[in-house]
PDB file of C-alpha atoms in Angstrom:
ATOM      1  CA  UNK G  83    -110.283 -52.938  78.172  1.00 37.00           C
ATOM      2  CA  UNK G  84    -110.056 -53.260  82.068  1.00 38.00           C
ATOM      3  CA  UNK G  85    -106.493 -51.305  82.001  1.00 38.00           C
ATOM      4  CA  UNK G  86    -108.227 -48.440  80.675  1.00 36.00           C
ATOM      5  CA  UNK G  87    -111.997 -48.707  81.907  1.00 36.00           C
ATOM      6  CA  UNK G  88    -110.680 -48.273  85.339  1.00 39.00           C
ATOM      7  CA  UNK G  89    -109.551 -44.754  85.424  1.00 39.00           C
ATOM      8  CA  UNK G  90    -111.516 -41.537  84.970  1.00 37.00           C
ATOM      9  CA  UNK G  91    -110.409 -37.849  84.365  1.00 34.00           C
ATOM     10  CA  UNK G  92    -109.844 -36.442  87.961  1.00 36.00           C
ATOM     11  CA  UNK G  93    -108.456 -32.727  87.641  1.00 32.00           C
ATOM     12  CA  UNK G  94    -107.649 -33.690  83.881  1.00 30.00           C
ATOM     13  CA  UNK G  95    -104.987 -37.033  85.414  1.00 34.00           C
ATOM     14  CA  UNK G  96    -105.801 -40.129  84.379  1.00 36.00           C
ATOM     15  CA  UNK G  97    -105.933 -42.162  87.355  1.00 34.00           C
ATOM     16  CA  UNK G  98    -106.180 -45.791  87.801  1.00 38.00           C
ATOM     17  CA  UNK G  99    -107.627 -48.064  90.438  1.00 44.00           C
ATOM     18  CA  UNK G 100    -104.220 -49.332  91.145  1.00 51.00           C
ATOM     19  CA  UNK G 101    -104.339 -53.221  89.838  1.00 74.00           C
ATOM     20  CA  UNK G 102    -102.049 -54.901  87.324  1.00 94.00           C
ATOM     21  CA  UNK G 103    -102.830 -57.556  84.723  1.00 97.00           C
ATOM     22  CA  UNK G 104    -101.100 -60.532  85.902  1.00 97.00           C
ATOM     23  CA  UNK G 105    -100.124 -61.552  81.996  1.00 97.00           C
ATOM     24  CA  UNK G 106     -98.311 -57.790  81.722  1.00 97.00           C
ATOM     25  CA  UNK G 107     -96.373 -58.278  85.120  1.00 97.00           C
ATOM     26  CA  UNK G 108     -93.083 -59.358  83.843  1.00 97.00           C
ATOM     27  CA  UNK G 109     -90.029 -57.273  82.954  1.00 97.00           C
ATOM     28  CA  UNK G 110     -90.525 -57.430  79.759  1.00 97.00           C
ATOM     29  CA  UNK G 111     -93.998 -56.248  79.771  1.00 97.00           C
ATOM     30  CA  UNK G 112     -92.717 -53.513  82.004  1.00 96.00           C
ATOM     31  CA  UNK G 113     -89.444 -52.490  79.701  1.00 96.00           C
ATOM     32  CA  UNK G 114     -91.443 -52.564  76.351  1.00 97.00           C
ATOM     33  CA  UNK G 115     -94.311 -50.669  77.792  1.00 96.00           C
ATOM     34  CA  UNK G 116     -96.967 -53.019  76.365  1.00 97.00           C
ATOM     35  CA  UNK G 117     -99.675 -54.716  77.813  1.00 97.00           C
ATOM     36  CA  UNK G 118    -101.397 -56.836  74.890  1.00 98.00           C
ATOM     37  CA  UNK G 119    -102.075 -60.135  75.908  1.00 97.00           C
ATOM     38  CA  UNK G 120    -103.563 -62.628  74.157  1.00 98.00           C
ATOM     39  CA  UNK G 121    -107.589 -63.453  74.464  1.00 97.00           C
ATOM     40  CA  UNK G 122    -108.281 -66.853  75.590  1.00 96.00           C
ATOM     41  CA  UNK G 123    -111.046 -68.142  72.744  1.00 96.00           C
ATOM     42  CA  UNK G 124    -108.230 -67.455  69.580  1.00 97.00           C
ATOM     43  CA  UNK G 125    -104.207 -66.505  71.270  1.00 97.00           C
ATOM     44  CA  UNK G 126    -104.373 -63.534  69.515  1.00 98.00           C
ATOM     45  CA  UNK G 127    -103.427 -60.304  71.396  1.00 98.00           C
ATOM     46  CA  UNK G 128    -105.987 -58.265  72.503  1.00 98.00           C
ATOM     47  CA  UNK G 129    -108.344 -60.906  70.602  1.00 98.00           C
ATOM     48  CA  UNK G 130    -107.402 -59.336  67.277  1.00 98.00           C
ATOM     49  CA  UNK G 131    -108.169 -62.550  64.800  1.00 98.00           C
ATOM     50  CA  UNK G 132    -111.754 -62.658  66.653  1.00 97.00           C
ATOM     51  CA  UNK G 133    -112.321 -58.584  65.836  1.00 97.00           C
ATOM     52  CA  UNK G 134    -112.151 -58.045  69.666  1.00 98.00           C
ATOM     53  CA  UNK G 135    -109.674 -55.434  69.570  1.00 98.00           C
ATOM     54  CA  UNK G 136    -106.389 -54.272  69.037  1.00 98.00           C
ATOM     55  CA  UNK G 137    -103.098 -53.414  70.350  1.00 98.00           C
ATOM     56  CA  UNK G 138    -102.740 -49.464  70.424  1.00 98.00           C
ATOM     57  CA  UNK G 139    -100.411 -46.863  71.276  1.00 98.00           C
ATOM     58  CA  UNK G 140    -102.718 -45.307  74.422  1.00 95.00           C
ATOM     59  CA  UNK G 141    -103.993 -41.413  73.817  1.00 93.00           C
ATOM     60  CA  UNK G 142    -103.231 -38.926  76.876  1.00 91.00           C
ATOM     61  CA  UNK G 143    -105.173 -36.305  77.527  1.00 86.00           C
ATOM     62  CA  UNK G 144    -103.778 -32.867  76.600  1.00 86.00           C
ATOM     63  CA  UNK G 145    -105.935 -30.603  78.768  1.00 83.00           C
ATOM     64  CA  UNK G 146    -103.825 -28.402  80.819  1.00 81.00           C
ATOM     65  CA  UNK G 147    -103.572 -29.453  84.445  1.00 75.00           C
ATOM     66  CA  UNK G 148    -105.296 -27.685  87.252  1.00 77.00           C
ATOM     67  CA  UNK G 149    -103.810 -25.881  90.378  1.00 81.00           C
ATOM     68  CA  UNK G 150    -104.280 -28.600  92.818  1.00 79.00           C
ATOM     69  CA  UNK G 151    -101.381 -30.902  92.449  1.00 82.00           C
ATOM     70  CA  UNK G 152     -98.350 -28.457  91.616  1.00 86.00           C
ATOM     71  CA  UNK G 153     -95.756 -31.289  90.449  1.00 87.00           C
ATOM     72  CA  UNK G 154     -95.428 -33.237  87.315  1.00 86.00           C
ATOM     73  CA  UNK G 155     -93.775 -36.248  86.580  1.00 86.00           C
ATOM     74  CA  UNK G 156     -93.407 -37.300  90.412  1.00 88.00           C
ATOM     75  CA  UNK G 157     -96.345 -39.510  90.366  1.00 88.00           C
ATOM     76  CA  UNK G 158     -96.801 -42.378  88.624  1.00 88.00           C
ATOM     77  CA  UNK G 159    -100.841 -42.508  88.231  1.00 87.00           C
ATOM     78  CA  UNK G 160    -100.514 -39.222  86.524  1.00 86.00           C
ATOM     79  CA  UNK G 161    -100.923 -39.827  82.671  1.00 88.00           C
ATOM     80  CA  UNK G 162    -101.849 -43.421  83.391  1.00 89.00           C
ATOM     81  CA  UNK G 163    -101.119 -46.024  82.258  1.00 92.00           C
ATOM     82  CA  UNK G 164     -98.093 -44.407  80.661  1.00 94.00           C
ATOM     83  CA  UNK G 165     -95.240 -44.821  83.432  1.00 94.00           C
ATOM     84  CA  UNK G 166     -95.990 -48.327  82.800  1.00 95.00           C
ATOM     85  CA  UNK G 167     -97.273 -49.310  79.186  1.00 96.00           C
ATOM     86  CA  UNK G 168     -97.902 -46.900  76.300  1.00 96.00           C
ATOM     87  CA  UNK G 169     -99.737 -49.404  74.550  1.00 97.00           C
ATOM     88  CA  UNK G 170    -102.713 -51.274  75.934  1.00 97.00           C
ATOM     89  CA  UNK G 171    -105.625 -53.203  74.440  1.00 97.00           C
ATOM     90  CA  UNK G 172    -108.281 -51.099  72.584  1.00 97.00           C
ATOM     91  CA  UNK G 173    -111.446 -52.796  72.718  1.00 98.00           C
ATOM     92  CA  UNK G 174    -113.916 -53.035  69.917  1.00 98.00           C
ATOM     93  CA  UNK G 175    -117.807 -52.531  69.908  1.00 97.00           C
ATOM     94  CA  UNK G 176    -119.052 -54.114  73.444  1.00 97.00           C
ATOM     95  CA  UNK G 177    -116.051 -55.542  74.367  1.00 98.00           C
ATOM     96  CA  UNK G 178    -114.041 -54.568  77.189  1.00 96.00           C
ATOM     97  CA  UNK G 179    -111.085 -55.716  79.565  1.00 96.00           C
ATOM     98  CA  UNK G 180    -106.825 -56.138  79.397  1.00 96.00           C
ATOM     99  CA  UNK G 181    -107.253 -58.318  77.036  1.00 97.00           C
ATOM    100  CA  UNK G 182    -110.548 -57.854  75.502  1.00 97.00           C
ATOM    101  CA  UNK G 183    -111.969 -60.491  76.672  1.00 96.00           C
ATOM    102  CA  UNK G 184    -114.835 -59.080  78.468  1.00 96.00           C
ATOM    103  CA  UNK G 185    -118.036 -57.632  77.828  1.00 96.00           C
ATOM    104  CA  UNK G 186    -118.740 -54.119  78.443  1.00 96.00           C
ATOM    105  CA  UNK G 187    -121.246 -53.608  81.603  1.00 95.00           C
ATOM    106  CA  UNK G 188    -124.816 -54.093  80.699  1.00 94.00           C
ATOM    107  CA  UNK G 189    -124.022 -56.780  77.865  1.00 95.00           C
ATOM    108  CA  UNK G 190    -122.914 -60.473  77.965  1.00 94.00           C
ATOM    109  CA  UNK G 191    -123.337 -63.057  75.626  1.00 94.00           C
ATOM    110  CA  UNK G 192    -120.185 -64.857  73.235  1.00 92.00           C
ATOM    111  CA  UNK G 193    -120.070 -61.670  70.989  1.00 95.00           C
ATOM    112  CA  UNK G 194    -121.377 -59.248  74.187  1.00 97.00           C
ATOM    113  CA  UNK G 195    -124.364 -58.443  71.977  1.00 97.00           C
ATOM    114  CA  UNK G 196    -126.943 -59.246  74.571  1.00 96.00           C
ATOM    115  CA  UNK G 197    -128.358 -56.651  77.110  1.00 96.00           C
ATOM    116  CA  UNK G 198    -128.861 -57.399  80.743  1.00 92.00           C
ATOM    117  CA  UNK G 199    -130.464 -55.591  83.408  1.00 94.00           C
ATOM    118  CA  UNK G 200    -129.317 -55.743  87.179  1.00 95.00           C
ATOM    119  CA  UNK G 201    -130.668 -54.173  89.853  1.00 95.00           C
ATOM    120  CA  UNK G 202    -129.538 -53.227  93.450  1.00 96.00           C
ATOM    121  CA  UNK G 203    -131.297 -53.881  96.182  1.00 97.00           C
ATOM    122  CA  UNK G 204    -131.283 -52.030  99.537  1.00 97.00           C
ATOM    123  CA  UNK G 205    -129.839 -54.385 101.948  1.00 96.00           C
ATOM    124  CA  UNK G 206    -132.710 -54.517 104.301  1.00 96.00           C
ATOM    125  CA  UNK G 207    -135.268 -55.958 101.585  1.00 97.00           C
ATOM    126  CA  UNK G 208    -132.578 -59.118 101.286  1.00 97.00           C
ATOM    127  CA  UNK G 209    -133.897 -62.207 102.946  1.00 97.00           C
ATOM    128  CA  UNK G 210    -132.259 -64.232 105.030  1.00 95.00           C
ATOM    129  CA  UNK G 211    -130.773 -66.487 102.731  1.00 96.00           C
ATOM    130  CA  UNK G 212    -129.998 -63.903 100.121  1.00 97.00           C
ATOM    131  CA  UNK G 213    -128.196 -62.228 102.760  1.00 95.00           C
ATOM    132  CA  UNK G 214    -126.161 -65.053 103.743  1.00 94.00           C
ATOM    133  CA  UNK G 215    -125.451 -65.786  99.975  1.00 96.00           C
ATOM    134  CA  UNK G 216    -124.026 -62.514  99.891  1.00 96.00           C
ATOM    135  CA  UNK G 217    -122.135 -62.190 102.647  1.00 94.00           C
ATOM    136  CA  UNK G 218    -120.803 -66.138 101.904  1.00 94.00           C
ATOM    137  CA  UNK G 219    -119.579 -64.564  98.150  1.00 97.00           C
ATOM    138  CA  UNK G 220    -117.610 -61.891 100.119  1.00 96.00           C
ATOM    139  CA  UNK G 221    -115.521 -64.719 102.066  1.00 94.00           C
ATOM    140  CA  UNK G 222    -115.509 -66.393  98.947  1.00 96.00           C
ATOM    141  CA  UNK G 223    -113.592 -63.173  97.615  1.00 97.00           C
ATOM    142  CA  UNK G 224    -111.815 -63.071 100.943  1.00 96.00           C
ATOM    143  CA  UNK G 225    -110.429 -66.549 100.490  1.00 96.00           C
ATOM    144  CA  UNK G 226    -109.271 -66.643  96.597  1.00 98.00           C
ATOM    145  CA  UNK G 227    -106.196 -65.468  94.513  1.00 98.00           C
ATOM    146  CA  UNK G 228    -107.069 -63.164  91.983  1.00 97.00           C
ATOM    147  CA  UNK G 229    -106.110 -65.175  88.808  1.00 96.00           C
ATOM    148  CA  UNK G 230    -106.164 -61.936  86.836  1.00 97.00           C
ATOM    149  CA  UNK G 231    -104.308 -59.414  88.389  1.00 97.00           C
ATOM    150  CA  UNK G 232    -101.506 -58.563  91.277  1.00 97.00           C
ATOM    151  CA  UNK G 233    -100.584 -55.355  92.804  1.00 95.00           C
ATOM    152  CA  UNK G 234     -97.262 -53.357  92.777  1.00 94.00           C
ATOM    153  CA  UNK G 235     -94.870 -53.735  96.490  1.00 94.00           C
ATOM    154  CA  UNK G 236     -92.755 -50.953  94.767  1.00 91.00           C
ATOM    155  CA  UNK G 237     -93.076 -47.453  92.732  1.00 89.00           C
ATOM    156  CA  UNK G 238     -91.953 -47.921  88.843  1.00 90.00           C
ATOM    157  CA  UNK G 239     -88.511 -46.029  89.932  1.00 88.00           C
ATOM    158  CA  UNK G 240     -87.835 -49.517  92.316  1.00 92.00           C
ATOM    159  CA  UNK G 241     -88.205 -51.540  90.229  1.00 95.00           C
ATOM    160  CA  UNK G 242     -85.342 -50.215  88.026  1.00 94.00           C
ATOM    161  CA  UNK G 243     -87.773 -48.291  85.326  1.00 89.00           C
ATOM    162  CA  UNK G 244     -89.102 -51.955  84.849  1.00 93.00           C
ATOM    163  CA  UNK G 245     -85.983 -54.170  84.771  1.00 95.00           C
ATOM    164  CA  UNK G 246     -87.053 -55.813  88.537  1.00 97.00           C
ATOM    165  CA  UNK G 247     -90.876 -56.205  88.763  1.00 97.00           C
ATOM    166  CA  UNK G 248     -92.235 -56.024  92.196  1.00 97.00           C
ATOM    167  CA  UNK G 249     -95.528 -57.582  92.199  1.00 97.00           C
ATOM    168  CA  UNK G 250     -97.778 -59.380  94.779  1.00 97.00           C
ATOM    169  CA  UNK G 251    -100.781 -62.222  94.910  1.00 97.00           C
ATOM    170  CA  UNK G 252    -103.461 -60.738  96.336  1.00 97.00           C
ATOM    171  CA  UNK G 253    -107.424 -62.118  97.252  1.00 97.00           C
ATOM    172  CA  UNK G 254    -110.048 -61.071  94.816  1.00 97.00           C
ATOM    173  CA  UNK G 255    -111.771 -58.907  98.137  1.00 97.00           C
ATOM    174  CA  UNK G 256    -108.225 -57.230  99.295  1.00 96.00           C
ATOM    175  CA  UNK G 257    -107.699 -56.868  95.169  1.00 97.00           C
ATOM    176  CA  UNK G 258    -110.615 -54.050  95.454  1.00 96.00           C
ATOM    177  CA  UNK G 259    -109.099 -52.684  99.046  1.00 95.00           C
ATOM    178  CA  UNK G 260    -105.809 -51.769  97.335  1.00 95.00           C
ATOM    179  CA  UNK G 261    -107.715 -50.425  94.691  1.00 94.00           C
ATOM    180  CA  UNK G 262    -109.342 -47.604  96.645  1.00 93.00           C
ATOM    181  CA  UNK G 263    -106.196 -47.347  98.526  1.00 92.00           C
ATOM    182  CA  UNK G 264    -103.789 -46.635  95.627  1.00 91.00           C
ATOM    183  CA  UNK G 265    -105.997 -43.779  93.945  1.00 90.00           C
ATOM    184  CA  UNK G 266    -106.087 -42.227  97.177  1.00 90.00           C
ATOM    185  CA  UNK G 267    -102.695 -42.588  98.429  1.00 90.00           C
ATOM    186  CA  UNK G 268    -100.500 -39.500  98.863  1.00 90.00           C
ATOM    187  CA  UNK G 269     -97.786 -38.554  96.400  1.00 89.00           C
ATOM    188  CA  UNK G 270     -94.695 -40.285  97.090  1.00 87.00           C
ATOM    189  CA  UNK G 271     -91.764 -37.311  96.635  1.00 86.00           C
ATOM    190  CA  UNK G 272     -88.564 -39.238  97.231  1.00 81.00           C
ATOM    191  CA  UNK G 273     -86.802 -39.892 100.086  1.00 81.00           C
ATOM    192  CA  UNK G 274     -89.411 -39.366 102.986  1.00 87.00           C
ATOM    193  CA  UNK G 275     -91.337 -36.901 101.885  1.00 90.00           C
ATOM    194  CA  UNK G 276     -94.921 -37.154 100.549  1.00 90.00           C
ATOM    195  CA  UNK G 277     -97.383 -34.743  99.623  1.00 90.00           C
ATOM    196  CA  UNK G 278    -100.952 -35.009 101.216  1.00 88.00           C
ATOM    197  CA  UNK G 279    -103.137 -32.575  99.791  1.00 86.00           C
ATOM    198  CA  UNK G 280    -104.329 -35.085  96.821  1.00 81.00           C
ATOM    199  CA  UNK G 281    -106.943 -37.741  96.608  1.00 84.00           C
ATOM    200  CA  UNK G 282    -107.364 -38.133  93.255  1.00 80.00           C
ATOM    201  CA  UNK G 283    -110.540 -40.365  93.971  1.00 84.00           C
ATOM    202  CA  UNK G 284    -112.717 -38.422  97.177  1.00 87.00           C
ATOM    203  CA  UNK G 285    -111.463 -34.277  96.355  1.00 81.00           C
ATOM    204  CA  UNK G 286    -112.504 -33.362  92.912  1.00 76.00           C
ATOM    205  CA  UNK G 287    -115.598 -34.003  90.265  1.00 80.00           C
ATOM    206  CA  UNK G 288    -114.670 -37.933  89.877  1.00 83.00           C
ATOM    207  CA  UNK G 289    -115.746 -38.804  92.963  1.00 90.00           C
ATOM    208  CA  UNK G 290    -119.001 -40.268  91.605  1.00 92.00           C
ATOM    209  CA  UNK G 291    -117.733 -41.611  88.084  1.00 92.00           C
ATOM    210  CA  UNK G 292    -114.949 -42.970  90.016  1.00 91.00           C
ATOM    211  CA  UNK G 293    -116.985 -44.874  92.499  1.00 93.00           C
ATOM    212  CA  UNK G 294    -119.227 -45.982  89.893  1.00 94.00           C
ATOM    213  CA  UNK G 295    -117.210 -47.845  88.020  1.00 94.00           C
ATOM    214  CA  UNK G 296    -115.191 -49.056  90.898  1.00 94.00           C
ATOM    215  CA  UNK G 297    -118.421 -50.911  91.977  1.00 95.00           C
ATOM    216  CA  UNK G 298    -119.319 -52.458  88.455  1.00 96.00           C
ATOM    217  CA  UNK G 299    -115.917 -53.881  88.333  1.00 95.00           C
ATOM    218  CA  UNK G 300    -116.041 -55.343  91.816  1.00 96.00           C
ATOM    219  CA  UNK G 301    -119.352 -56.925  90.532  1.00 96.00           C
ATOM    220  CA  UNK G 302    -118.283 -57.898  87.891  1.00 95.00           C
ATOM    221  CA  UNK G 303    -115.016 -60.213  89.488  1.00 96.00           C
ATOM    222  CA  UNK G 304    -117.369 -61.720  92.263  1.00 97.00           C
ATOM    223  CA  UNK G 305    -120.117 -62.347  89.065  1.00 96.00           C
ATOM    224  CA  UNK G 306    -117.064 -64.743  87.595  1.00 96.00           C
ATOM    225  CA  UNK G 307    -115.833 -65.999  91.002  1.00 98.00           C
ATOM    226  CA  UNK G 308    -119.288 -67.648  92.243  1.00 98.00           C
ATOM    227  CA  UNK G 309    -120.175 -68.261  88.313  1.00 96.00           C
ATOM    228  CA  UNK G 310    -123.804 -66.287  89.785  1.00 96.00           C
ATOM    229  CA  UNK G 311    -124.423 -63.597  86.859  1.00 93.00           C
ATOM    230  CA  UNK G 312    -127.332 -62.010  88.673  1.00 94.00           C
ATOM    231  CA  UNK G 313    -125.222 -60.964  91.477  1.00 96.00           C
ATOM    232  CA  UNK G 314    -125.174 -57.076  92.235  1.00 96.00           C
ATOM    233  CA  UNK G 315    -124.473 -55.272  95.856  1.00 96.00           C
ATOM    234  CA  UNK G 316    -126.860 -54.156  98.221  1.00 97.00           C
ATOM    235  CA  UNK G 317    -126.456 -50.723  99.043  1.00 96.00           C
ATOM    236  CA  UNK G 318    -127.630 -49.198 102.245  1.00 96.00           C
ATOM    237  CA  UNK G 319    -129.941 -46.358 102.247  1.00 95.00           C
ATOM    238  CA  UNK G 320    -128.571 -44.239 104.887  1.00 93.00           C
ATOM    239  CA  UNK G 321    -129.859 -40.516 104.060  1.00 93.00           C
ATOM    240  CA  UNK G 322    -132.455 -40.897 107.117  1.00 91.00           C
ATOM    241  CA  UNK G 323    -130.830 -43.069 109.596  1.00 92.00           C
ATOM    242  CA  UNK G 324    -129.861 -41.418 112.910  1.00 93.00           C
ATOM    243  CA  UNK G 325    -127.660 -44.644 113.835  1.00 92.00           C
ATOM    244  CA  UNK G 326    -125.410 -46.949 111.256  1.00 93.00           C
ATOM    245  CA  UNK G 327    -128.243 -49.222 110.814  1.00 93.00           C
ATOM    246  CA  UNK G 328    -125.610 -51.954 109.183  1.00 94.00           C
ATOM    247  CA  UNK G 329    -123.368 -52.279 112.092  1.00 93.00           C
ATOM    248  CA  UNK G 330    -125.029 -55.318 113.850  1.00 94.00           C
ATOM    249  CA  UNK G 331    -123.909 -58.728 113.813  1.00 93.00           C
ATOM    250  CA  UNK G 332    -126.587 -59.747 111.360  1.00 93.00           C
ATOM    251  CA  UNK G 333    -125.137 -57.694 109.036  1.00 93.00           C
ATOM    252  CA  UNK G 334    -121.595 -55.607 108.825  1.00 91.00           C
ATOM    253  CA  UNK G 335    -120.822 -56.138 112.576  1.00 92.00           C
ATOM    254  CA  UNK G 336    -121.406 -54.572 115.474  1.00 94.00           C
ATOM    255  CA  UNK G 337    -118.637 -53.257 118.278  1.00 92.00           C
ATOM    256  CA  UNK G 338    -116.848 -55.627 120.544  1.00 93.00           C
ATOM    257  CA  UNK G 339    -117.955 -54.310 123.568  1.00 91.00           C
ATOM    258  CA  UNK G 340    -114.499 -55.157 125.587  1.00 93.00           C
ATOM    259  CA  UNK G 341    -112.792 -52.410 122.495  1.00 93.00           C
ATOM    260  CA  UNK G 342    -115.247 -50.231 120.623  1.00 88.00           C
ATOM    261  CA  UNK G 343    -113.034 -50.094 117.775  1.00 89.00           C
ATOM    262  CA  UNK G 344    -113.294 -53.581 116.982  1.00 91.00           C
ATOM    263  CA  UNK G 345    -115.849 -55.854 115.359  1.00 92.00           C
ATOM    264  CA  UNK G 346    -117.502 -57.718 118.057  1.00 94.00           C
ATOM    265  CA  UNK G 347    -116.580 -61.133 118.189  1.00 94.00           C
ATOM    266  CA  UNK G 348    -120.071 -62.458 116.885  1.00 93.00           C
ATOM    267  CA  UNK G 349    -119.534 -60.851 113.649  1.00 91.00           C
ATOM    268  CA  UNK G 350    -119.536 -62.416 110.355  1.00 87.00           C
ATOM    269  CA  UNK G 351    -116.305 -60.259 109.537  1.00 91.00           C
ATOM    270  CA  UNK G 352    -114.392 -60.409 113.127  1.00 89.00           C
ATOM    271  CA  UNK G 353    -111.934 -63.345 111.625  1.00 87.00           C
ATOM    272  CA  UNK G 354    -110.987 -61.092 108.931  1.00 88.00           C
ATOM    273  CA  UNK G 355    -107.563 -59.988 108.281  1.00 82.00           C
TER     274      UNK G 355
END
């Protein structure tokens, strides 16, 4: 299941990438602690009648936790999902997602049986109109309402342990900004005070996992946005570059040379909020 698939053990929490199913938004989602939805192809939650899944109490980790973060109960990605659902969607065989109603990377197919192969491409080896296909699926991104999922305007404590949801629309491309943002973030302590020393994503072993995944899921939403299965990101290959190679106007954007810390006008991205 996506709720679960998109956090990894980072100094034994279980953190998430910070988005909400749209289906398990409501209060009563929120004061039950369940997010089961139904699957699409049968109404059954999690896909149950179709042997997609199940609706399960979620299993927390047990390991001790390390020094780093020196609080416990304070922050509401610790344990996750569990300040907001206890039981989630437990996906069977190559099935994945809140509702099980995706296929696990590398497989696709009506029963997720067949493997596919994608491969990344360095950025530079893109043509022209592979390029522009690319960068055309990002505003595409830029431009849509996620249909799946929103993002939280308040902590679980403001919205009354559940009783007042505070949720927001968001565009499919900002959906994956917030995303890095919120595992990030600092600790929220009450009041006005925060504690910085945590980045649950960037300071600790998860940094890679994290990433990882964070970058088949993005795939995967722009993959059933443009309908274009083959679709993967080009990375950049910067281990030998003395210069940011990408930040040109034929590609990420180069500066505006009236304000070096802005996108020059003749950028692709400089209408970009």
């Amino acid at each position: 299941m996506l709720l679960a698939a998109l956090y990894c053990l980072l100094w034994t929490f279980q953190t998430s990438a910070g988005h909400f199913p749209r289906a398990c938004a409501s209060s009563k989602n929120l004061m039950e602690k369940e997010c089961c939805p139904p699957w699409g192809g049968d109404g059954s939650p999690c896909g149950q009648l179709s042997g997609r899944g199940s609706c399960q109490d979620i299993i927390l980790s047990k390991a001790p936790l390390g020094p780093q973060f020196p609080f416990t109960g304070v922050d509401e990605r610790e344990s996750w999902p569990s300040v907001f659902y206890n039981r989630t969607c437990q996906c069977f065989g190559n099935f994945m997602g809140f509702n099980c109603g995706s296929c696990k990377f590398g497989f696709q197919g009506p029963n997720c049986t067949e493997r596919r192969l994608l491969v990344r491409r360095n950025i530079f080896d893109l043509s022209v109109p592979e390029k522009n296909k690319f960068l055309a699926y990002l505003t595409l991104a830029k431009h849509t309402t996620s249909p799946d999922f929103v993002i939280p305007t308040g902590t679980y404590g403001q919205m009354n342990n559940g009783s007042t949801p505070m949720f927001s629309d968001i565009n499919i491309y900002d959906l994956f900004v917030w995303m890095h943002y919120y595992v990030s973030r600092d600790t929220l302590l009450g009041g006005s005070e925060i504690w910085r020393d945590i980045d649950f994503a960037h300071e600790a072993p998860g940094f890679l996992p994290w990433h990882r995944l964070f970058l088949l899921v993005w795939e995967q939403e722009i993959q059933k946005l443009t309908g274009d299965e083959n679709f993967t990101i080009p990375y950049w290959d910067w281990r030998d570059a003395e210069n940011c190679d990408i930040c040109t106007d034929e590609y990420m954007g180069g500066r505006n040379p009236a304000n070096p810390n802005l996108l020059s006008p003749a950028s692709f991205f400089s209408s970009w909020q």
